[in-house]
Short mmCIF file of C-alpha atoms in Angstrom, two decimals:
data_model
loop_
_atom_site.label_atom_id
_atom_site.label_comp_id
_atom_site.label_asym_id
_atom_site.label_seq_id
_atom_site.Cartn_x
_atom_site.Cartn_y
_atom_site.Cartn_z
CA MET A 1 92.57 4.84 -0.20
CA ALA A 2 93.81 4.69 3.45
CA GLY A 3 96.19 2.00 2.72
CA GLY A 4 98.67 4.16 0.64
CA PRO A 5 98.99 5.47 -2.72
CA PRO A 6 96.42 4.57 -5.22
CA LYS A 7 97.16 1.51 -7.38
CA ALA A 8 97.51 1.79 -11.02
CA LEU A 9 94.79 0.37 -13.20
CA PRO A 10 96.32 -2.73 -14.76
CA SER A 11 95.81 -3.35 -18.40
CA THR A 12 92.93 -5.81 -18.65
CA GLY A 13 91.98 -7.90 -21.67
CA PRO A 14 88.83 -9.96 -22.36
CA HIS A 15 87.80 -12.68 -19.92
CA SER A 16 84.97 -15.10 -19.50
CA LEU A 17 81.78 -13.48 -18.48
CA ARG A 18 81.02 -13.73 -14.79
CA ASP A 19 77.82 -15.13 -13.55
CA MET A 20 75.21 -12.41 -13.93
CA PRO A 21 74.05 -11.12 -10.50
CA HIS A 22 70.26 -10.41 -10.13
CA PRO A 23 69.68 -6.79 -11.17
CA LEU A 24 68.63 -5.95 -7.62
CA ALA A 25 71.44 -7.71 -5.98
CA GLY A 26 73.46 -5.55 -3.50
CA SER A 27 70.66 -3.18 -2.68
CA SER A 28 68.76 -2.36 0.48
CA SER A 29 67.92 -0.45 3.73
CA GLU A 30 65.89 2.14 5.36
CA GLU A 31 67.05 5.67 5.21
CA ALA A 32 68.57 7.14 8.48
CA VAL A 33 66.38 9.80 10.13
CA GLY A 34 66.46 11.90 13.21
CA GLY A 35 65.01 10.94 16.54
CA ASP A 36 62.25 13.77 16.76
CA SER A 37 59.17 13.00 18.82
CA THR A 38 57.03 14.58 15.93
CA PRO A 39 56.68 12.77 12.65
CA SER A 40 58.95 14.22 10.11
CA PRO A 41 58.16 14.90 6.50
CA ASP A 42 60.24 11.99 5.49
CA LEU A 43 58.16 9.65 7.69
CA LEU A 44 54.93 11.21 6.49
CA MET A 45 55.98 10.65 2.80
CA ALA A 46 57.29 7.17 3.48
CA ARG A 47 53.80 6.19 4.69
CA SER A 48 51.93 7.85 1.87
CA PHE A 49 54.07 6.05 -0.61
CA GLY A 50 54.25 2.58 0.83
CA ASP A 51 57.57 2.71 2.48
CA LYS A 52 57.69 -0.14 5.17
CA ASP A 53 59.39 -0.10 8.52
CA LEU A 54 62.78 -1.75 8.89
CA ILE A 55 62.26 -4.96 10.86
CA LEU A 56 65.20 -7.20 11.64
CA PRO A 57 63.94 -10.78 11.04
CA ASN A 58 65.68 -12.30 14.01
CA GLY A 59 64.72 -9.28 16.37
CA GLY A 60 68.52 -8.99 17.40
CA THR A 61 70.85 -11.27 19.02
CA PRO A 62 69.41 -13.05 22.22
CA ALA A 63 71.18 -12.87 25.58
CA GLY A 64 73.91 -15.49 26.13
CA THR A 65 74.53 -16.12 22.30
CA SER A 66 77.69 -15.06 20.47
CA SER A 67 78.01 -12.35 18.14
CA PRO A 68 77.98 -13.09 14.31
CA ALA A 69 80.75 -15.40 13.36
CA SER A 70 81.37 -14.13 9.79
CA SER A 71 81.19 -10.97 7.92
CA SER A 72 78.05 -11.95 6.10
CA SER A 73 76.18 -13.31 9.10
CA LEU A 74 74.02 -10.26 9.55
CA LEU A 75 73.35 -9.88 5.90
CA ASN A 76 72.43 -13.45 5.55
CA ARG A 77 69.71 -12.84 8.09
CA LEU A 78 68.19 -10.01 5.99
CA GLN A 79 65.52 -11.17 3.56
CA LEU A 80 64.43 -8.81 0.83
CA ASP A 81 60.81 -9.13 0.60
CA ASP A 82 60.62 -6.86 -2.34
CA ASP A 83 63.05 -8.79 -4.64
CA ILE A 84 61.71 -9.50 -8.01
CA ASP A 85 61.69 -13.12 -9.11
CA GLY A 86 64.72 -13.31 -11.58
CA GLU A 87 62.81 -16.06 -13.81
CA THR A 88 60.43 -13.26 -14.88
CA ARG A 89 63.01 -10.98 -16.15
CA ASP A 90 63.84 -10.73 -19.81
CA LEU A 91 66.83 -8.28 -19.83
CA PHE A 92 70.06 -8.41 -17.97
CA VAL A 93 72.92 -6.00 -18.25
CA VAL A 94 76.37 -6.23 -16.58
CA VAL A 95 79.16 -3.50 -16.60
CA ASP A 96 82.63 -4.93 -16.06
CA ASP A 97 86.21 -5.19 -17.46
CA PRO A 98 87.44 -1.72 -17.14
CA LYS A 99 90.32 -0.88 -19.55
CA LYS A 100 92.54 2.19 -19.91
CA HIS A 101 93.21 3.62 -23.36
CA VAL A 102 96.08 6.06 -23.85
CA CYS A 103 95.69 8.18 -27.01
CA THR A 104 97.65 10.96 -28.30
CA MET A 105 94.97 13.66 -27.34
CA GLU A 106 93.55 11.99 -24.26
CA THR A 107 93.51 9.09 -21.85
CA TYR A 108 90.21 7.36 -20.75
CA ILE A 109 88.55 4.33 -19.50
CA THR A 110 86.10 2.12 -21.26
CA TYR A 111 83.84 -0.49 -19.69
CA ARG A 112 82.51 -3.54 -21.24
CA ILE A 113 78.73 -3.82 -21.26
CA THR A 114 77.23 -7.30 -21.66
CA THR A 115 73.57 -7.70 -22.38
CA LYS A 116 71.43 -10.79 -22.51
CA SER A 117 67.78 -10.59 -23.45
CA THR A 118 64.93 -12.75 -24.97
CA ARG A 119 62.98 -9.49 -25.99
CA VAL A 120 62.03 -9.22 -29.67
CA GLU A 121 63.41 -5.74 -29.87
CA PHE A 122 66.98 -7.23 -29.73
CA ASP A 123 67.97 -9.11 -32.88
CA LEU A 124 70.57 -11.29 -30.95
CA PRO A 125 70.33 -12.92 -27.54
CA GLU A 126 73.63 -11.49 -26.45
CA TYR A 127 75.56 -8.24 -26.98
CA SER A 128 78.93 -7.01 -25.92
CA VAL A 129 80.10 -3.59 -26.46
CA ARG A 130 82.51 -1.17 -24.88
CA ARG A 131 81.56 2.34 -23.58
CA ARG A 132 83.15 5.30 -21.90
CA TYR A 133 81.74 7.60 -19.39
CA GLN A 134 80.47 10.13 -22.08
CA ASP A 135 78.65 7.44 -23.66
CA PHE A 136 76.77 7.04 -20.54
CA ASP A 137 76.25 10.69 -20.26
CA TRP A 138 74.75 10.66 -23.85
CA LEU A 139 72.41 7.95 -22.95
CA ARG A 140 70.96 9.81 -19.87
CA SER A 141 70.53 13.01 -21.95
CA LYS A 142 68.58 11.03 -24.62
CA LEU A 143 66.42 9.45 -21.88
CA GLU A 144 65.66 12.83 -20.39
CA GLU A 145 64.76 14.28 -23.92
CA SER A 146 62.45 11.25 -24.97
CA GLN A 147 60.99 10.49 -21.46
CA PRO A 148 60.43 13.76 -19.82
CA THR A 149 57.69 12.62 -17.60
CA HIS A 150 59.94 9.83 -15.92
CA LEU A 151 62.72 10.00 -13.31
CA ILE A 152 66.08 9.22 -14.99
CA PRO A 153 68.57 7.49 -12.51
CA PRO A 154 71.65 9.66 -11.76
CA LEU A 155 75.19 9.03 -13.00
CA PRO A 156 78.23 9.22 -10.84
CA GLU A 157 79.74 12.68 -10.88
CA LYS A 158 82.15 13.03 -13.84
CA PHE A 159 84.82 15.31 -12.23
CA VAL A 160 86.95 14.86 -9.19
CA VAL A 161 89.10 17.24 -7.42
CA LYS A 162 92.36 17.42 -9.07
CA GLY A 163 95.12 16.06 -6.97
CA VAL A 164 92.89 14.50 -4.29
CA VAL A 165 91.65 11.58 -6.19
CA ASP A 166 93.33 9.81 -9.15
CA ARG A 167 90.63 9.04 -11.71
CA PHE A 168 92.77 6.34 -13.30
CA SER A 169 93.46 4.47 -10.12
CA GLU A 170 92.05 0.95 -9.63
CA GLU A 171 89.92 2.02 -6.63
CA PHE A 172 88.37 4.94 -8.27
CA VAL A 173 87.74 2.87 -11.50
CA GLU A 174 86.15 0.07 -9.63
CA THR A 175 83.86 2.44 -7.68
CA ARG A 176 82.72 4.24 -10.85
CA ARG A 177 82.29 0.79 -12.59
CA LYS A 178 79.82 -0.17 -9.71
CA ALA A 179 77.99 3.04 -10.12
CA LEU A 180 77.66 2.80 -13.84
CA ASP A 181 76.47 -0.86 -13.54
CA LYS A 182 73.80 0.27 -10.97
CA PHE A 183 72.68 3.14 -13.31
CA LEU A 184 72.05 0.57 -16.19
CA LYS A 185 70.37 -1.86 -13.84
CA ARG A 186 68.07 0.96 -12.74
CA ILE A 187 67.13 1.54 -16.32
CA THR A 188 66.70 -2.21 -16.96
CA ASP A 189 64.24 -2.49 -13.99
CA HIS A 190 62.09 0.32 -15.26
CA PRO A 191 59.00 -0.87 -17.14
CA VAL A 192 59.22 2.15 -19.60
CA LEU A 193 62.91 3.24 -19.82
CA SER A 194 64.08 -0.17 -20.47
CA PHE A 195 62.13 -0.17 -23.82
CA ASN A 196 63.56 3.16 -24.90
CA GLU A 197 65.17 3.21 -28.34
CA HIS A 198 68.30 5.07 -27.40
CA PHE A 199 68.70 2.53 -24.43
CA ASN A 200 68.68 -0.34 -27.15
CA ILE A 201 71.20 1.51 -29.30
CA PHE A 202 73.46 2.06 -26.32
CA LEU A 203 73.46 -1.60 -25.54
CA THR A 204 73.78 -3.09 -28.97
CA ALA A 205 75.42 -0.53 -31.47
CA LYS A 206 79.08 -1.22 -32.20
CA ASP A 207 79.75 2.41 -33.18
CA LEU A 208 77.75 4.80 -30.85
CA ASN A 209 79.24 7.91 -32.39
CA ILE A 210 77.08 7.50 -35.49
CA TYR A 211 74.18 7.94 -33.49
CA LYS A 212 75.58 10.70 -31.10
CA LYS A 213 76.10 13.06 -34.19
CA GLN A 214 72.49 12.71 -35.35
CA GLY A 215 69.92 15.34 -34.76
CA ILE A 216 72.03 17.41 -32.23
CA ALA A 217 70.98 20.85 -33.61
CA LEU A 218 67.24 20.02 -33.90
CA LEU A 219 66.92 18.64 -30.41
CA THR A 220 68.86 21.62 -29.00
CA ARG A 221 66.35 23.93 -30.75
CA MET A 222 63.44 22.04 -29.55
CA GLY A 223 64.73 22.05 -25.87
CA GLU A 224 65.26 25.73 -25.99
CA SER A 225 61.77 26.31 -27.45
CA VAL A 226 60.16 24.33 -24.73
CA LYS A 227 62.19 26.20 -22.15
CA HIS A 228 60.99 29.52 -23.76
CA VAL A 229 57.30 28.56 -23.91
CA THR A 230 56.95 27.20 -20.36
CA GLY A 231 59.38 29.78 -18.79
CA GLY A 232 56.59 32.43 -19.04
CA TYR A 233 54.06 30.86 -16.88
CA LYS A 234 53.89 30.76 -13.19
CA LEU A 235 52.36 28.00 -11.26
CA ARG A 236 49.44 29.13 -8.96
CA THR A 237 49.38 26.38 -6.39
CA ARG A 238 51.09 22.95 -6.42
CA PRO A 239 48.61 19.98 -5.57
CA LEU A 240 49.06 18.82 -2.05
CA GLU A 241 50.55 15.51 -2.95
CA PHE A 242 53.18 17.05 -5.04
CA ALA A 243 53.89 19.75 -2.63
CA ALA A 244 54.57 16.96 -0.11
CA ILE A 245 57.02 15.35 -2.58
CA GLY A 246 58.85 18.51 -2.91
CA ASP A 247 59.16 19.07 0.89
CA TYR A 248 60.24 15.57 1.38
CA LEU A 249 62.92 15.66 -1.26
CA ASP A 250 64.24 18.91 0.19
CA THR A 251 64.39 17.46 3.75
CA PHE A 252 65.81 14.08 2.37
CA ALA A 253 68.60 15.79 0.55
CA LEU A 254 69.58 18.05 3.50
CA LYS A 255 69.80 15.05 5.77
CA LEU A 256 71.85 12.99 3.50
CA GLY A 257 74.22 15.97 2.73
CA THR A 258 74.74 16.40 6.48
CA ILE A 259 75.51 12.54 6.90
CA ASP A 260 77.71 12.77 3.83
CA ARG A 261 79.89 15.59 5.30
CA ILE A 262 79.97 13.98 8.77
CA ALA A 263 81.05 10.66 7.33
CA GLN A 264 83.61 12.25 5.33
CA ARG A 265 85.09 13.92 8.43
CA ILE A 266 85.03 10.60 10.36
CA ILE A 267 86.92 8.79 7.52
CA LYS A 268 89.41 11.55 7.34
CA GLU A 269 90.03 11.38 11.20
CA GLU A 270 90.26 7.42 10.75
CA ILE A 271 92.85 7.98 8.25
CA GLU A 272 94.76 10.30 10.53
CA TYR A 273 94.44 7.76 13.35
CA LEU A 274 95.70 4.98 11.12
CA VAL A 275 98.84 6.96 10.21
CA GLU A 276 99.46 7.44 14.13
CA LEU A 277 99.01 3.70 14.66
CA ARG A 278 101.52 2.92 12.06
CA GLU A 279 104.08 4.92 13.69
CA TYR A 280 103.00 3.72 17.12
CA GLY A 281 103.48 0.06 16.75
CA PRO A 282 107.10 -0.02 15.38
CA VAL A 283 108.11 1.87 18.54
CA TYR A 284 107.41 -1.03 20.66
CA SER A 285 109.37 -3.31 18.45
CA THR A 286 112.35 -0.93 18.42
CA TRP A 287 112.09 -0.76 22.24
CA SER A 288 111.96 -4.54 22.68
CA ALA A 289 115.64 -4.71 21.22
CA LEU A 290 116.80 -2.93 24.34
CA GLU A 291 115.03 -5.12 26.74
CA GLY A 292 115.57 -8.60 27.99
CA GLU A 293 112.67 -10.08 29.71
CA LEU A 294 110.20 -7.51 28.26
CA ALA A 295 111.29 -8.19 24.74
CA GLU A 296 108.65 -10.74 23.89
CA PRO A 297 105.64 -8.75 25.54
CA LEU A 298 106.81 -5.69 23.71
CA GLU A 299 106.87 -7.44 20.30
CA GLY A 300 103.25 -8.80 21.06
CA VAL A 301 102.08 -5.32 21.64
CA SER A 302 103.78 -4.17 18.48
CA ALA A 303 102.04 -6.92 16.50
CA CYS A 304 98.70 -6.38 18.26
CA ILE A 305 98.83 -2.67 17.19
CA GLY A 306 99.72 -3.72 13.66
CA ASN A 307 96.58 -6.07 13.51
CA CYS A 308 94.34 -3.15 14.79
CA SER A 309 95.96 -0.91 12.01
CA THR A 310 94.87 -3.52 9.26
CA ALA A 311 91.43 -3.73 10.72
CA LEU A 312 90.91 -0.05 10.75
CA GLU A 313 92.27 0.19 7.13
CA GLU A 314 89.78 -2.23 6.05
CA LEU A 315 86.85 -0.40 7.79
CA THR A 316 87.88 2.87 6.34
CA ASP A 317 88.05 1.36 2.83
CA ASP A 318 84.71 -0.06 3.23
CA MET A 319 83.36 3.22 4.45
CA THR A 320 84.87 4.93 1.35
CA GLU A 321 84.04 2.42 -1.28
CA ASP A 322 80.64 1.18 -0.13
CA PHE A 323 78.92 3.79 2.25
CA LEU A 324 79.88 7.17 0.73
CA PRO A 325 78.83 6.21 -3.03
CA VAL A 326 75.37 5.40 -1.92
CA LEU A 327 74.94 8.64 -0.12
CA ARG A 328 76.02 10.50 -3.13
CA GLU A 329 73.90 8.59 -5.53
CA TYR A 330 70.73 9.39 -3.58
CA ILE A 331 71.65 13.14 -3.13
CA LEU A 332 71.85 13.08 -6.96
CA TYR A 333 68.72 11.04 -7.17
CA SER A 334 66.79 13.77 -5.23
CA ASP A 335 68.14 16.43 -7.55
CA SER A 336 66.89 14.33 -10.63
CA MET A 337 63.37 13.98 -9.01
CA LYS A 338 63.26 17.69 -8.31
CA SER A 339 64.12 18.26 -11.93
CA VAL A 340 61.02 16.04 -13.12
CA LEU A 341 58.82 17.78 -10.49
CA LYS A 342 59.75 21.12 -11.87
CA LYS A 343 58.85 19.98 -15.28
CA ARG A 344 55.43 18.87 -14.20
CA ASP A 345 54.87 22.22 -12.59
CA GLN A 346 55.62 23.93 -15.90
CA VAL A 347 52.97 21.66 -17.74
CA GLN A 348 50.40 22.53 -15.00
CA ALA A 349 51.34 26.29 -15.25
CA GLU A 350 50.83 26.16 -19.07
CA TYR A 351 47.48 24.30 -18.58
CA GLU A 352 46.32 26.97 -16.23
CA ALA A 353 47.30 29.84 -18.42
CA LYS A 354 45.39 28.34 -21.46
CA LEU A 355 42.36 27.78 -19.16
CA GLU A 356 42.52 31.41 -18.32
CA ALA A 357 42.95 32.52 -21.81
CA VAL A 358 39.65 30.62 -22.59
CA ALA A 359 37.75 31.88 -19.77
CA LEU A 360 38.72 35.63 -20.89
CA ARG A 361 37.21 35.13 -24.39
CA LYS A 362 33.88 36.81 -24.75
CA GLU A 363 32.37 34.36 -27.30
CA ASP A 364 30.68 31.43 -25.89
CA ARG A 365 32.67 28.36 -26.32
CA PRO A 366 30.89 25.15 -24.82
CA LYS A 367 33.73 22.90 -26.06
CA VAL A 368 37.11 23.05 -24.60
CA PRO A 369 39.82 23.76 -27.45
CA ALA A 370 41.93 20.89 -28.47
CA ASP A 371 45.07 22.44 -27.40
CA VAL A 372 43.72 22.80 -23.80
CA GLU A 373 42.73 19.27 -23.72
CA LYS A 374 46.19 18.22 -25.10
CA CYS A 375 47.87 20.12 -22.23
CA GLN A 376 45.50 18.64 -19.72
CA ASP A 377 46.46 15.16 -21.03
CA ARG A 378 50.14 15.97 -20.71
CA MET A 379 49.62 17.19 -17.13
CA GLU A 380 47.76 13.85 -16.22
CA CYS A 381 50.41 11.86 -17.85
CA PHE A 382 53.11 13.60 -15.78
CA ASN A 383 51.22 13.03 -12.59
CA ALA A 384 50.87 9.42 -13.12
CA ASP A 385 54.29 8.84 -14.25
CA LEU A 386 55.78 10.94 -11.53
CA LYS A 387 53.73 9.30 -8.70
CA ALA A 388 54.82 5.81 -10.13
CA ASP A 389 58.25 6.50 -10.28
CA MET A 390 58.39 8.07 -6.86
CA GLU A 391 56.84 4.69 -5.36
CA ARG A 392 59.47 2.81 -7.27
CA TRP A 393 62.17 5.04 -6.12
CA GLN A 394 61.11 4.65 -2.44
CA ASN A 395 61.09 0.82 -2.88
CA ASN A 396 64.70 1.04 -4.18
CA LYS A 397 65.73 3.48 -1.42
CA ARG A 398 64.28 1.31 1.26
CA GLN A 399 66.35 -1.77 -0.15
CA ASP A 400 69.48 0.16 -0.61
CA PHE A 401 69.67 1.86 2.72
CA ARG A 402 68.68 -1.43 4.62
CA GLN A 403 71.52 -3.12 3.05
CA LEU A 404 73.73 -0.30 3.49
CA LEU A 405 73.14 0.12 7.25
CA MET A 406 73.21 -3.68 7.81
CA GLY A 407 76.59 -3.78 6.09
CA MET A 408 77.95 -0.77 8.14
CA ALA A 409 76.93 -2.48 11.36
CA ASP A 410 78.47 -5.82 10.29
CA LYS A 411 81.80 -4.03 9.31
CA ASN A 412 81.95 -2.20 12.53
CA ILE A 413 81.28 -5.40 14.50
CA GLN A 414 84.11 -7.17 12.40
CA TYR A 415 86.58 -4.24 13.25
CA TYR A 416 85.91 -4.36 17.08
CA GLU A 417 86.01 -8.12 17.09
CA LYS A 418 89.48 -8.11 15.45
CA CYS A 419 90.79 -5.47 17.67
CA LEU A 420 89.34 -7.38 20.72
CA MET A 421 90.94 -10.76 19.51
CA ALA A 422 94.29 -8.94 18.97
CA TRP A 423 94.52 -7.35 22.53
CA GLU A 424 93.20 -10.65 24.07
CA SER A 425 95.99 -12.79 22.34
CA ILE A 426 98.83 -10.87 24.31
CA ILE A 427 97.03 -11.45 27.79
CA PRO A 428 98.47 -14.94 28.26
CA LEU A 429 101.84 -13.82 27.28
CA LEU A 430 101.81 -11.09 29.97
CA GLN A 431 100.40 -13.48 32.62
CA GLU A 432 103.18 -16.05 31.89
CA LYS A 433 105.77 -13.39 32.50
CA GLN A 434 104.16 -12.37 35.79
CA GLU A 435 103.85 -15.96 37.13
CA ALA A 436 107.49 -16.51 36.10
CA LYS A 437 108.52 -13.88 38.76
#
């Protein structure tokens, strides 16, 4: 992080379960789009899928009133009209208490997963298990295999650039914990995925390795068989609504990728500026030792620069820990949606190929063959599930980006207020020196 070398992850032991937050807590905001005069594909898709405009409830700060007094003031004004009533929920999952394990062959991090539920599928009202990243990866793979028509939430990227980020640092582990917690909450919120058998096993099984070893060869062969069968067909024309989804996802990922690259450059420049400030402030303090009347004002300037350095460090940390992860999640989310869309296209291509084969047969067959009807049912199921998941994804995106942008505005206001307060604090001191003359 910007404040110096990463902190080592402390040895953590069991502690009392914190109050469980609402599964949708900490999500919101509209995506940032360009200022074109013509409607963008993003805007068209947002309208077609029920995406609402971003409206600040208070309409802004009226003239003559002061700016927000606390860091949460702007966020407190934000009312999430899409939030789900917590009383109607019957499944809550929390990821916390990361712990470092050092073994002979490897070192890894596990996370505690606490589950509370009133569903009949669970034998107990509460479970607590520990899982590592590869267990989350196993769960996602199982969900993709068993629920191919649904959008599976993305996991945070496993690998980091060696030497750039310490994957065992406290900051990195906490960022990953938040991402894994959000991953499970996305599944918990889903009306189909939350009832998946593998999800139940993931949340309740004491030893997950027993289940991870079962049926690997068979599922692999089935997956390869499906790829072989569908790979030979070519889709004629994608329906307009799904073509619009594909175009939207391409544009959305391109825009987020650009924002992500620029944000990383800004953070890099802020870190470089922070290094300069930390060298700049002490110079005034050293200089003050050589002066008489100027000693106190110079010390004041040095302290002022130090306060500005602290404020900038906090802003940079917030950008790194809160802003960038959301961008990365939604870039990965768009890739996941494209994958489901491609599977849908393969089913449609197979259906079209079967229809062609029936039409080419010379014998009169008034009744559609059963395999063609099954293929048509699969395609309709894909269409319905994909559209429902797209709408749900749009709702989550609106909430997440609304909160993200509001938070970013709040943090920047905080930063400039702290800098302004620091510089204003030394003005009376300078004025006193001038009057004394």
